[in-house]
PDB file of C-alpha atoms in Angstrom:
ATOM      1  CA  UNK A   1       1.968 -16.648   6.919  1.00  0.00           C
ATOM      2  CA  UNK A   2       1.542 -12.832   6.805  1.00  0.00           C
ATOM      3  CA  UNK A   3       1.564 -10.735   4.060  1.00  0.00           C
ATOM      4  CA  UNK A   4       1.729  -6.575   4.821  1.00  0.00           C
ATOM      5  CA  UNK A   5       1.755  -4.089   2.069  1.00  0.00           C
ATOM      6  CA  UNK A   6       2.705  -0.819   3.646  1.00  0.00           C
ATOM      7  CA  UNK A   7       1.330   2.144   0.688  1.00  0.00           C
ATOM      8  CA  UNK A   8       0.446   5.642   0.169  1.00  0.00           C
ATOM      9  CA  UNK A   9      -2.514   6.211  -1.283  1.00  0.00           C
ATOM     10  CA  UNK A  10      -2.042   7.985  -4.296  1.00  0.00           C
ATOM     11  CA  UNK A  11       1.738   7.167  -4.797  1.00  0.00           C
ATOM     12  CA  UNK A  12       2.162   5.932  -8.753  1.00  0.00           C
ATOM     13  CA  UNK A  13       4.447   3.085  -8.058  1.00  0.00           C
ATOM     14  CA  UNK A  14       1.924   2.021  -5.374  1.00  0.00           C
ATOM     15  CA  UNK A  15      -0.308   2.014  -8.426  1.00  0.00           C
ATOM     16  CA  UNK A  16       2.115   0.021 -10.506  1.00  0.00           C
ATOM     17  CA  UNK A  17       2.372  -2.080  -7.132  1.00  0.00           C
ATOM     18  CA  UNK A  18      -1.627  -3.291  -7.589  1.00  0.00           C
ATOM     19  CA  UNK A  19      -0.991  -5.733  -9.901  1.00  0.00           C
ATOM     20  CA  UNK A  20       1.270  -7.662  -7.636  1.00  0.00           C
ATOM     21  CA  UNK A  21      -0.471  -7.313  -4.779  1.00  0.00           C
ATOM     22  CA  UNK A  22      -3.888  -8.780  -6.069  1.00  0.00           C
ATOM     23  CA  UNK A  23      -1.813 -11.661  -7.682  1.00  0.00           C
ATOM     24  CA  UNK A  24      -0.179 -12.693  -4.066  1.00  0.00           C
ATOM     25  CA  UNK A  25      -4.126 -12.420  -2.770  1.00  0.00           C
ATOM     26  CA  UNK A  26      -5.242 -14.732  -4.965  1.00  0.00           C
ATOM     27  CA  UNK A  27      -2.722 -17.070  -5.455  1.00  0.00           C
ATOM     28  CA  UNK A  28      -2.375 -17.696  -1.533  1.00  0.00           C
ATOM     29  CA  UNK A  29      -5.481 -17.083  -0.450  1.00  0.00           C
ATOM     30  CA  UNK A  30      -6.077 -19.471   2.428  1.00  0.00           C
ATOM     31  CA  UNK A  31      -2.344 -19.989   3.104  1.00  0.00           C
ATOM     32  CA  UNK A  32      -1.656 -16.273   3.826  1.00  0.00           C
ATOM     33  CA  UNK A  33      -3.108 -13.566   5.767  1.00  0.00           C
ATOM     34  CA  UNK A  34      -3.080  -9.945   3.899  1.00  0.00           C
ATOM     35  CA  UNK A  35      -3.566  -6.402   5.474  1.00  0.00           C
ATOM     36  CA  UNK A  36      -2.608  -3.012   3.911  1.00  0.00           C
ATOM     37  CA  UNK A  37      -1.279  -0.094   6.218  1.00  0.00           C
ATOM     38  CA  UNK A  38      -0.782   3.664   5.232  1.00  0.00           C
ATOM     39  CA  UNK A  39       2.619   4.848   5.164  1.00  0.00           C
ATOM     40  CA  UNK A  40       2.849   8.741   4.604  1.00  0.00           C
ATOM     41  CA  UNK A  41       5.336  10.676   2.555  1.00  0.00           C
ATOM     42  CA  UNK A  42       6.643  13.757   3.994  1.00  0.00           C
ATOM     43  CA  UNK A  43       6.105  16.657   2.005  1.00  0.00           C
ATOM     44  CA  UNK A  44       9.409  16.566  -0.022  1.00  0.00           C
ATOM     45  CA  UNK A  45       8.577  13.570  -1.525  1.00  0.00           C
ATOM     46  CA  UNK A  46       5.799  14.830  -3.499  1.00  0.00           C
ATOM     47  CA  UNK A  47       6.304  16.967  -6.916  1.00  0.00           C
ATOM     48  CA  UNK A  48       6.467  20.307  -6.741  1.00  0.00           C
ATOM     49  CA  UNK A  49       4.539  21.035 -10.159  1.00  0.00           C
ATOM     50  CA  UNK A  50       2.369  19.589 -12.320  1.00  0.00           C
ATOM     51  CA  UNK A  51       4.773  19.418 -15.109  1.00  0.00           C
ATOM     52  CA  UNK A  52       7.653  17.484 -12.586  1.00  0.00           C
ATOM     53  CA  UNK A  53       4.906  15.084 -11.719  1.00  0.00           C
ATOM     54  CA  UNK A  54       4.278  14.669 -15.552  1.00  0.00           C
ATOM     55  CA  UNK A  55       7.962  13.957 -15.931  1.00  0.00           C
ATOM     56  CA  UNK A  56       8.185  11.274 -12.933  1.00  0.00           C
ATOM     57  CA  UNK A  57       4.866   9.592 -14.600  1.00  0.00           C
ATOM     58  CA  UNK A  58       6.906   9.575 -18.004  1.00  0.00           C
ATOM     59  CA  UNK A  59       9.536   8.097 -16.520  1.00  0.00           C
ATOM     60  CA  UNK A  60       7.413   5.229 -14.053  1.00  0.00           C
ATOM     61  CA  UNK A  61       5.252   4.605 -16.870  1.00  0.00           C
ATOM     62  CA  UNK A  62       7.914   3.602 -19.525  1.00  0.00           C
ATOM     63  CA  UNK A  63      10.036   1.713 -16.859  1.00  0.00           C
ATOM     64  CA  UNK A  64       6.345  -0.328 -16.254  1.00  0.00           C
ATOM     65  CA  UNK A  65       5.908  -0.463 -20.233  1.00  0.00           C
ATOM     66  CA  UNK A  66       2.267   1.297 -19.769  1.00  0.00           C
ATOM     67  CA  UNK A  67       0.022   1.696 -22.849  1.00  0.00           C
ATOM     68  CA  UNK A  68      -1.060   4.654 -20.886  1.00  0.00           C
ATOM     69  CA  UNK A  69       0.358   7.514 -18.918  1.00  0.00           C
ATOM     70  CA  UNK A  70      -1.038   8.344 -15.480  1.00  0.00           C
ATOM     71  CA  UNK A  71      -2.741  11.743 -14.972  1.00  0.00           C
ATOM     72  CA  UNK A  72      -1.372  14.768 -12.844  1.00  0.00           C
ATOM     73  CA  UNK A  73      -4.210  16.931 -12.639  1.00  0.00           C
ATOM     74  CA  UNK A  74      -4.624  15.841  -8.917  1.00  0.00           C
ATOM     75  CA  UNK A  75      -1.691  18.261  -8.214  1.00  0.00           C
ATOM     76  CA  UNK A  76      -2.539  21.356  -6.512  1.00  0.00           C
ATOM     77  CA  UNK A  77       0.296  23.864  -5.667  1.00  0.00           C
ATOM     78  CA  UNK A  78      -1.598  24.592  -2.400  1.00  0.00           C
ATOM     79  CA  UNK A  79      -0.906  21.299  -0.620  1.00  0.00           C
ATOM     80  CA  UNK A  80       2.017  20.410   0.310  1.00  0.00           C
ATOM     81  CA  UNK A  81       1.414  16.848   1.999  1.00  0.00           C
ATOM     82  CA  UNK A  82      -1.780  14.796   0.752  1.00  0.00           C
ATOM     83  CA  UNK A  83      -2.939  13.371   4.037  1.00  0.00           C
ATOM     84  CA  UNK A  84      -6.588  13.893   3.169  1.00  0.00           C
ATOM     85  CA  UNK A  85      -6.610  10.477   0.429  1.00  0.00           C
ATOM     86  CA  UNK A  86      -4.776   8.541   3.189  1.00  0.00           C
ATOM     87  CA  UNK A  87      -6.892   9.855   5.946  1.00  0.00           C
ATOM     88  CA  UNK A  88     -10.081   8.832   4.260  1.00  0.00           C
ATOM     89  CA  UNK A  89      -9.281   4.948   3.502  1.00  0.00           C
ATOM     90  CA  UNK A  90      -8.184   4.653   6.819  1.00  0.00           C
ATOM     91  CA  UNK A  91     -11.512   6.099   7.745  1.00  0.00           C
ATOM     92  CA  UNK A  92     -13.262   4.086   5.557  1.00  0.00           C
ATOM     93  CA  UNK A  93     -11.582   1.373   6.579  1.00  0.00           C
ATOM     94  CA  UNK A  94     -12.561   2.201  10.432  1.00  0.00           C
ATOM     95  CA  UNK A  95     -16.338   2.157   9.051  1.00  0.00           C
ATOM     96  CA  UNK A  96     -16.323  -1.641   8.207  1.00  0.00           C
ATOM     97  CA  UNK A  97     -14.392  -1.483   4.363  1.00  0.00           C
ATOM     98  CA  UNK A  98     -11.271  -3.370   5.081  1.00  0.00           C
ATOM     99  CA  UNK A  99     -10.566  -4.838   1.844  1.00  0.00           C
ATOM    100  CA  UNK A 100      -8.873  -2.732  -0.965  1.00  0.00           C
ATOM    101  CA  UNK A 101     -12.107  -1.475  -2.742  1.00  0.00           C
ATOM    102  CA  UNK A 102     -11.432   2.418  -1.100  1.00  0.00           C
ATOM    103  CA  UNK A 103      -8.312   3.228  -1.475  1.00  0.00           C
ATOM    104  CA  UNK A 104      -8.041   1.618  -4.895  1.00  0.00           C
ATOM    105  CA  UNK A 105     -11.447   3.769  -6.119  1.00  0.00           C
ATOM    106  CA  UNK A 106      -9.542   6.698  -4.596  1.00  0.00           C
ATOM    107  CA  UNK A 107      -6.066   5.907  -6.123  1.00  0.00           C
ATOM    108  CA  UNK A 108      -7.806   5.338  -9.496  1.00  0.00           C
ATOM    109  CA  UNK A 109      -9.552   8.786  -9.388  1.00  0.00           C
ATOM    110  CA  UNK A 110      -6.787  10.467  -9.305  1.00  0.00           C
ATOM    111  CA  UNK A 111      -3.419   9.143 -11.018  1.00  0.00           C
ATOM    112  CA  UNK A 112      -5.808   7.963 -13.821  1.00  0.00           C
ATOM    113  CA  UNK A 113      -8.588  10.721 -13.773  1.00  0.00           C
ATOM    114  CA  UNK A 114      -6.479  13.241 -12.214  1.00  0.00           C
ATOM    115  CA  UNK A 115      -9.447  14.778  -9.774  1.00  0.00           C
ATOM    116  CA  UNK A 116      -8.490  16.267  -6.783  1.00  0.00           C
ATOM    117  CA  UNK A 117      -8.331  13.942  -4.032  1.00  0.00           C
ATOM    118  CA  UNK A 118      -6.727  16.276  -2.033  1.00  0.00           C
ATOM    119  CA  UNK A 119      -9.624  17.951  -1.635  1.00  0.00           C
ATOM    120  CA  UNK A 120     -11.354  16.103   1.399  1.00  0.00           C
ATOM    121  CA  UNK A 121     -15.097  16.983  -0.298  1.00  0.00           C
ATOM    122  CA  UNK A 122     -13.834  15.319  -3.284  1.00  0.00           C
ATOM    123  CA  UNK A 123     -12.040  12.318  -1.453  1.00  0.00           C
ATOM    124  CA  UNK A 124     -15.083  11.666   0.522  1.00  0.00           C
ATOM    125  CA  UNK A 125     -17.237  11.449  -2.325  1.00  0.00           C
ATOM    126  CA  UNK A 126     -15.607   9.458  -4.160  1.00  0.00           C
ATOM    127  CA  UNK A 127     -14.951   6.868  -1.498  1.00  0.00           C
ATOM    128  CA  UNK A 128     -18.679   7.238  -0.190  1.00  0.00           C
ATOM    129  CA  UNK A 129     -19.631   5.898  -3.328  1.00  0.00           C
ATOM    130  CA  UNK A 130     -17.359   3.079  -4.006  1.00  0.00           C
ATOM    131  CA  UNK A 131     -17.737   1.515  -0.226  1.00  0.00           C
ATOM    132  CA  UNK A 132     -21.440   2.478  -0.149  1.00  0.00           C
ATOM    133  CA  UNK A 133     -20.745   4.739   3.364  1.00  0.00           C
ATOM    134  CA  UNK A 134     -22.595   7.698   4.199  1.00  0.00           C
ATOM    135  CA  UNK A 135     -20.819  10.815   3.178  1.00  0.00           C
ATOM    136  CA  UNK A 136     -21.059  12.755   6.243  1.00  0.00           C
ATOM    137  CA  UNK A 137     -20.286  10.048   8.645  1.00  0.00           C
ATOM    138  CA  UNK A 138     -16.910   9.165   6.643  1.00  0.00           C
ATOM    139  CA  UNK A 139     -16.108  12.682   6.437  1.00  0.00           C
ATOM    140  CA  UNK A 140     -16.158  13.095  10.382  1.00  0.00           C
ATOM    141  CA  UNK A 141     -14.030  10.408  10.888  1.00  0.00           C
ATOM    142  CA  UNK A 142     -11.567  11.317   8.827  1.00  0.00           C
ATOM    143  CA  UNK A 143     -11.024  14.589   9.760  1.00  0.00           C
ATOM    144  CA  UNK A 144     -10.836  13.068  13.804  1.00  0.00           C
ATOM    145  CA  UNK A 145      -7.564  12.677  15.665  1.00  0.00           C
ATOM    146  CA  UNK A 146      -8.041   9.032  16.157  1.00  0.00           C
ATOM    147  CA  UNK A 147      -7.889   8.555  12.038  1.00  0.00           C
ATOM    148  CA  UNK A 148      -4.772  10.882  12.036  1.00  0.00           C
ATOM    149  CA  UNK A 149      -3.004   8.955  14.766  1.00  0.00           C
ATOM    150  CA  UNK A 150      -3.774   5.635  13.175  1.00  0.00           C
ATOM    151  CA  UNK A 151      -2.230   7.091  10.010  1.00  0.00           C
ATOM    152  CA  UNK A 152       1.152   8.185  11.639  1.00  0.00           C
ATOM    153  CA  UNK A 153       0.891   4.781  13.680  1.00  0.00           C
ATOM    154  CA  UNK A 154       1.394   2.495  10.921  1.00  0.00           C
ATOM    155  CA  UNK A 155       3.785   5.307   9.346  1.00  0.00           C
ATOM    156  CA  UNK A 156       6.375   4.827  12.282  1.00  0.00           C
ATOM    157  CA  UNK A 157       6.102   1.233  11.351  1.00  0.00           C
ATOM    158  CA  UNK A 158       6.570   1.587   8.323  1.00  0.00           C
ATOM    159  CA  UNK A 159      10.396   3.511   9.303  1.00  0.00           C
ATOM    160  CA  UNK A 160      11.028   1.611  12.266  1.00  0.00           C
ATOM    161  CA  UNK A 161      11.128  -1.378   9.331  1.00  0.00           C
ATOM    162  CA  UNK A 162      14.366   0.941   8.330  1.00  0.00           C
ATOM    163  CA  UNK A 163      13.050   1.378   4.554  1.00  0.00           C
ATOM    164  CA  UNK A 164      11.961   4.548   2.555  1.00  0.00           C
ATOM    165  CA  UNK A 165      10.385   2.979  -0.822  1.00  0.00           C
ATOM    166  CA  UNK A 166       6.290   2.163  -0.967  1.00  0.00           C
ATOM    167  CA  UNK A 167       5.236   0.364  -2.113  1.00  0.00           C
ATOM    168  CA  UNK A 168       7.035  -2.052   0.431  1.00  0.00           C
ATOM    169  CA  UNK A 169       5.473  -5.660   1.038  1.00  0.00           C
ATOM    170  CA  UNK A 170       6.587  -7.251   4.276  1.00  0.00           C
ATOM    171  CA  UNK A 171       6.395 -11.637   4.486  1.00  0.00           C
ATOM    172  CA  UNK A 172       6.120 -13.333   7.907  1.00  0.00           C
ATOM    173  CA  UNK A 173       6.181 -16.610   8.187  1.00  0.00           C
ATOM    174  CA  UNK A 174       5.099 -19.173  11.183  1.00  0.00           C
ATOM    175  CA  UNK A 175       9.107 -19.890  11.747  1.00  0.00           C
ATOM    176  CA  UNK A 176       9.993 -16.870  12.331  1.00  0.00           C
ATOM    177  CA  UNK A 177      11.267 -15.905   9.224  1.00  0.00           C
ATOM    178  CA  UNK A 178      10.816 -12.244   7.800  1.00  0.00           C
ATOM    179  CA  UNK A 179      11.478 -10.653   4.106  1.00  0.00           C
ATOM    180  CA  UNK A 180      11.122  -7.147   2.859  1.00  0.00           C
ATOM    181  CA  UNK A 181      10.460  -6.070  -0.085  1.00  0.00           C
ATOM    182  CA  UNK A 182      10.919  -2.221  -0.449  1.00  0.00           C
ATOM    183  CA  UNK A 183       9.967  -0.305  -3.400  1.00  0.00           C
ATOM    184  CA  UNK A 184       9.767  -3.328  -5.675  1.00  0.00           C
ATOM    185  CA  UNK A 185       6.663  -3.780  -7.740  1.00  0.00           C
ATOM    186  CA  UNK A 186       7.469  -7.269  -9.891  1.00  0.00           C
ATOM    187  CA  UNK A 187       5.811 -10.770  -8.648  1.00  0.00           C
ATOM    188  CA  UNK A 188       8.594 -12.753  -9.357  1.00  0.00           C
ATOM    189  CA  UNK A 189      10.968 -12.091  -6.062  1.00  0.00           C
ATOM    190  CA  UNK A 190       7.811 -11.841  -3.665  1.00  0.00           C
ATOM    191  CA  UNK A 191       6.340 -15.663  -5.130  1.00  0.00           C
ATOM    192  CA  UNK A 192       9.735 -16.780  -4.614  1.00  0.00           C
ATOM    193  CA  UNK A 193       9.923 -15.867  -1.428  1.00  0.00           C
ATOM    194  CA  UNK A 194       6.321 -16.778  -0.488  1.00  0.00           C
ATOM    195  CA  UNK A 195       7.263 -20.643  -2.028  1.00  0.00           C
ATOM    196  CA  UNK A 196      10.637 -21.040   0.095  1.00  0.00           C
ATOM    197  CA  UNK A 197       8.426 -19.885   3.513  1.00  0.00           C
ATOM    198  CA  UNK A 198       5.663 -22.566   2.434  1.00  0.00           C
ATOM    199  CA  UNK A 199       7.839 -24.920   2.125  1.00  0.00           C
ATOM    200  CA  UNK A 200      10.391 -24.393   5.426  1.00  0.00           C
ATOM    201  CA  UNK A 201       7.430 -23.861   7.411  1.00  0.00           C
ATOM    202  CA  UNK A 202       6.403 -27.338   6.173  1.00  0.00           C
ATOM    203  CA  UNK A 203       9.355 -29.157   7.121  1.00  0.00           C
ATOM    204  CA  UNK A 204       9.090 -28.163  10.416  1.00  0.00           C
ATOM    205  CA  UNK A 205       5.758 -29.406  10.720  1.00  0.00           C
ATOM    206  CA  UNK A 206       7.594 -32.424   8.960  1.00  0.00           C
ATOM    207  CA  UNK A 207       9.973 -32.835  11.695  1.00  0.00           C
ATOM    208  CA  UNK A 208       7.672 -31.834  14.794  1.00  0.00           C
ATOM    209  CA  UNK A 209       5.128 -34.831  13.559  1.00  0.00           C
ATOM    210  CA  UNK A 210       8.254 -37.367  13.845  1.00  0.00           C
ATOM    211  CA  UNK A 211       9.932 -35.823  16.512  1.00  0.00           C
ATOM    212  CA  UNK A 212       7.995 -33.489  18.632  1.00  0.00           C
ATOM    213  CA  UNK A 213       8.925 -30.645  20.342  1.00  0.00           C
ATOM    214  CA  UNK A 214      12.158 -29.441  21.470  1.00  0.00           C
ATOM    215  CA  UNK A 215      13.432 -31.233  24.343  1.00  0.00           C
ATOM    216  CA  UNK A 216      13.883 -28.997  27.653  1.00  0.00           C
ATOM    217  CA  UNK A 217      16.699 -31.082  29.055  1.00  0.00           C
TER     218      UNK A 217
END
Protein backbone atom coordinates (compact mmCIF):
# COMPACT_ATOMS: atom_id res chain seq x y z
CA UNK A 1 0.00 0.00 0.00
CA UNK A 2 0.91 3.67 -0.69
CA UNK A 3 0.15 6.47 1.17
CA UNK A 4 0.91 10.23 -0.61
CA UNK A 5 0.20 13.41 1.16
CA UNK A 6 0.42 16.11 -1.44
CA UNK A 7 0.99 19.76 0.97
CA UNK A 8 2.11 23.23 0.90
CA UNK A 9 4.34 24.09 3.24
CA UNK A 10 3.02 26.68 5.24
CA UNK A 11 -0.74 26.17 4.34
CA UNK A 12 -2.82 26.16 7.94
CA UNK A 13 -5.06 23.31 7.12
CA UNK A 14 -1.89 21.43 6.07
CA UNK A 15 -1.02 22.24 9.66
CA UNK A 16 -4.33 21.02 11.00
CA UNK A 17 -3.58 18.04 8.47
CA UNK A 18 -0.29 16.88 10.81
CA UNK A 19 -2.11 15.24 13.19
CA UNK A 20 -3.60 12.81 10.77
CA UNK A 21 -0.86 12.25 8.89
CA UNK A 22 1.54 11.11 11.79
CA UNK A 23 -1.40 8.90 13.09
CA UNK A 24 -1.66 6.91 9.51
CA UNK A 25 2.48 6.66 9.92
CA UNK A 26 2.32 5.06 12.88
CA UNK A 27 -0.52 3.05 12.87
CA UNK A 28 0.57 1.32 9.45
CA UNK A 29 3.91 1.49 9.62
CA UNK A 30 5.20 -1.66 7.94
CA UNK A 31 1.98 -2.23 5.95
CA UNK A 32 2.18 1.14 4.10
CA UNK A 33 4.65 3.11 2.31
CA UNK A 34 4.44 7.12 3.01
CA UNK A 35 6.01 10.03 0.94
CA UNK A 36 5.05 13.76 1.06
CA UNK A 37 5.15 15.92 -2.25
CA UNK A 38 4.88 19.82 -2.54
CA UNK A 39 1.92 21.08 -4.17
CA UNK A 40 2.08 24.97 -4.76
CA UNK A 41 -0.69 27.50 -4.47
CA UNK A 42 -0.87 30.07 -7.05
CA UNK A 43 -0.71 33.41 -5.82
CA UNK A 44 -4.51 34.02 -5.37
CA UNK A 45 -4.78 31.57 -2.95
CA UNK A 46 -2.81 33.26 -0.40
CA UNK A 47 -4.26 36.31 1.85
CA UNK A 48 -3.85 39.46 0.78
CA UNK A 49 -3.29 41.09 4.38
CA UNK A 50 -2.35 40.26 7.53
CA UNK A 51 -5.63 40.99 9.03
CA UNK A 52 -7.58 38.50 6.13
CA UNK A 53 -5.10 35.87 7.11
CA UNK A 54 -6.06 36.57 10.83
CA UNK A 55 -9.67 36.12 9.83
CA UNK A 56 -9.12 32.69 7.79
CA UNK A 57 -6.98 31.45 11.04
CA UNK A 58 -10.15 32.50 13.19
CA UNK A 59 -12.20 30.74 11.19
CA UNK A 60 -9.74 27.21 10.62
CA UNK A 61 -8.94 27.36 14.13
CA UNK A 62 -12.53 27.27 15.63
CA UNK A 63 -13.73 24.75 12.90
CA UNK A 64 -10.43 22.50 14.40
CA UNK A 65 -11.58 23.52 18.10
CA UNK A 66 -7.82 24.95 18.73
CA UNK A 67 -6.89 26.15 22.25
CA UNK A 68 -4.71 28.37 20.22
CA UNK A 69 -4.83 30.58 17.19
CA UNK A 70 -2.12 30.32 14.54
CA UNK A 71 0.13 33.37 13.93
CA UNK A 72 0.15 35.68 10.74
CA UNK A 73 3.14 37.60 11.17
CA UNK A 74 4.77 35.46 8.35
CA UNK A 75 2.73 37.66 5.92
CA UNK A 76 4.61 40.10 4.00
CA UNK A 77 2.72 42.34 1.46
CA UNK A 78 5.81 42.02 -0.81
CA UNK A 79 5.37 38.38 -1.82
CA UNK A 80 2.92 37.35 -3.61
CA UNK A 81 3.59 33.44 -3.94
CA UNK A 82 5.72 31.73 -1.02
CA UNK A 83 7.83 29.37 -3.07
CA UNK A 84 10.90 30.01 -0.95
CA UNK A 85 9.36 27.54 2.33
CA UNK A 86 8.46 24.94 -0.35
CA UNK A 87 11.64 25.33 -2.24
CA UNK A 88 13.75 24.73 0.81
CA UNK A 89 12.16 21.27 2.13
CA UNK A 90 12.38 20.05 -1.15
CA UNK A 91 15.98 21.06 -0.97
CA UNK A 92 16.44 19.71 2.17
CA UNK A 93 14.90 16.88 1.27
CA UNK A 94 17.39 16.51 -1.91
CA UNK A 95 20.30 16.75 0.85
CA UNK A 96 19.40 13.36 2.55
CA UNK A 97 16.19 14.70 5.09
CA UNK A 98 13.34 12.79 3.66
CA UNK A 99 11.24 12.35 6.58
CA UNK A 100 8.94 15.24 7.82
CA UNK A 101 11.39 16.85 10.38
CA UNK A 102 11.98 20.12 7.68
CA UNK A 103 9.11 21.11 6.53
CA UNK A 104 7.32 20.57 9.83
CA UNK A 105 10.28 22.87 11.75
CA UNK A 106 9.56 25.29 8.89
CA UNK A 107 5.68 25.10 9.01
CA UNK A 108 5.90 25.48 12.82
CA UNK A 109 8.04 28.69 12.57
CA UNK A 110 5.80 30.36 10.94
CA UNK A 111 1.88 29.71 11.40
CA UNK A 112 2.81 29.32 15.13
CA UNK A 113 5.77 31.85 15.53
CA UNK A 114 4.82 33.87 12.66
CA UNK A 115 8.69 34.53 11.35
CA UNK A 116 9.18 35.11 7.95
CA UNK A 117 9.74 32.09 6.07
CA UNK A 118 9.39 33.80 3.07
CA UNK A 119 12.43 35.18 3.48
CA UNK A 120 14.90 32.48 1.99
CA UNK A 121 17.79 33.69 4.79
CA UNK A 122 15.25 33.01 7.31
CA UNK A 123 13.87 29.67 5.73
CA UNK A 124 17.30 28.37 5.41
CA UNK A 125 18.15 28.92 8.84
CA UNK A 126 15.66 27.60 10.29
CA UNK A 127 15.70 24.37 8.34
CA UNK A 128 19.65 24.22 8.63
CA UNK A 129 19.12 23.82 12.11
CA UNK A 130 16.37 21.40 12.49
CA UNK A 131 17.93 18.79 9.72
CA UNK A 132 21.48 19.57 10.93
CA UNK A 133 22.53 20.73 6.99
CA UNK A 134 24.97 23.25 6.26
CA UNK A 135 23.42 26.59 5.64
CA UNK A 136 25.10 27.54 2.56
CA UNK A 137 24.92 24.28 0.83
CA UNK A 138 20.94 24.13 1.42
CA UNK A 139 20.65 27.58 0.39
CA UNK A 140 22.27 26.82 -3.16
CA UNK A 141 20.12 24.18 -3.79
CA UNK A 142 17.22 25.73 -3.22
CA UNK A 143 17.57 28.60 -5.09
CA UNK A 144 18.72 25.98 -8.33
CA UNK A 145 16.39 25.17 -11.20
CA UNK A 146 16.47 21.52 -10.51
CA UNK A 147 14.69 22.27 -6.84
CA UNK A 148 12.19 24.60 -8.70
CA UNK A 149 11.33 22.02 -11.33
CA UNK A 150 10.93 19.29 -8.78
CA UNK A 151 8.53 21.65 -7.00
CA UNK A 152 6.23 22.34 -10.09
CA UNK A 153 6.75 18.48 -10.91
CA UNK A 154 4.89 17.11 -8.12
CA UNK A 155 2.53 20.34 -8.43
CA UNK A 156 1.22 19.11 -11.94
CA UNK A 157 0.58 15.94 -10.10
CA UNK A 158 -0.96 17.18 -7.73
CA UNK A 159 -3.78 18.86 -10.64
CA UNK A 160 -3.51 16.20 -13.02
CA UNK A 161 -5.17 14.20 -9.73
CA UNK A 162 -8.16 16.81 -10.76
CA UNK A 163 -8.34 18.29 -7.02
CA UNK A 164 -7.64 21.87 -5.63
CA UNK A 165 -7.73 21.30 -1.62
CA UNK A 166 -4.17 20.43 0.38
CA UNK A 167 -3.91 19.00 2.27
CA UNK A 168 -4.94 16.01 -0.08
CA UNK A 169 -3.82 12.33 0.94
CA UNK A 170 -3.83 9.91 -1.95
CA UNK A 171 -4.22 5.65 -0.95
CA UNK A 172 -2.92 3.02 -3.40
CA UNK A 173 -3.35 -0.19 -2.84
CA UNK A 174 -1.60 -3.55 -4.38
CA UNK A 175 -5.14 -4.27 -6.33
CA UNK A 176 -5.28 -1.52 -7.97
CA UNK A 177 -7.49 0.35 -6.01
CA UNK A 178 -7.08 4.25 -5.50
CA UNK A 179 -8.86 6.87 -2.94
CA UNK A 180 -8.49 10.57 -2.59
CA UNK A 181 -8.85 12.44 -0.01
CA UNK A 182 -8.84 16.24 -0.85
CA UNK A 183 -8.82 18.90 1.64
CA UNK A 184 -9.95 16.66 4.48
CA UNK A 185 -7.98 16.73 7.67
CA UNK A 186 -10.05 14.05 10.11
CA UNK A 187 -8.59 10.29 10.59
CA UNK A 188 -11.69 8.69 10.58
CA UNK A 189 -12.50 8.44 6.55
CA UNK A 190 -8.66 7.88 5.67
CA UNK A 191 -8.45 4.60 8.53
CA UNK A 192 -11.51 3.49 6.97
CA UNK A 193 -10.33 3.44 3.87
CA UNK A 194 -6.82 2.18 4.75
CA UNK A 195 -8.84 -1.03 6.69
CA UNK A 196 -11.17 -1.92 3.55
CA UNK A 197 -7.67 -1.89 1.17
CA UNK A 198 -5.96 -4.23 3.92
CA UNK A 199 -8.41 -6.32 3.90
CA UNK A 200 -9.40 -6.69 -0.17
CA UNK A 201 -5.86 -6.86 -0.84
CA UNK A 202 -5.92 -9.85 1.55
CA UNK A 203 -8.51 -11.77 -0.03
CA UNK A 204 -6.87 -11.79 -3.06
CA UNK A 205 -3.89 -13.18 -1.65
CA UNK A 206 -6.69 -15.49 -0.09
CA UNK A 207 -7.87 -16.60 -3.36
CA UNK A 208 -4.44 -16.63 -5.39
CA UNK A 209 -3.04 -19.21 -2.51
CA UNK A 210 -6.16 -21.62 -3.40
CA UNK A 211 -6.44 -20.86 -6.81
CA UNK A 212 -3.51 -19.32 -8.47
CA UNK A 213 -3.29 -17.06 -11.07
CA UNK A 214 -5.62 -16.13 -13.68
CA UNK A 215 -5.95 -18.64 -16.27
CA UNK A 216 -4.77 -17.46 -19.92
CA UNK A 217 -7.11 -19.76 -21.78
Amino acid sequence: MKITYYLEVISSWCYWGEPTWAELKRRYAGQAEFSWKIALMPPESYPVSQSQCEWFYRRSGTVMRSPFMLNAGWFDPAIKQYLVPNYVAEAARVLGIADDTVRLALAHAAVREGQKVGNIDVAVGIAAAAGGLDAATLKWHALSPEIAARAQATTTEFHNLQVSQRPTFVIEDAIGDRAVFSGLVAIEPLVATVETMLRDTAAYASFAAHFGTVPKA
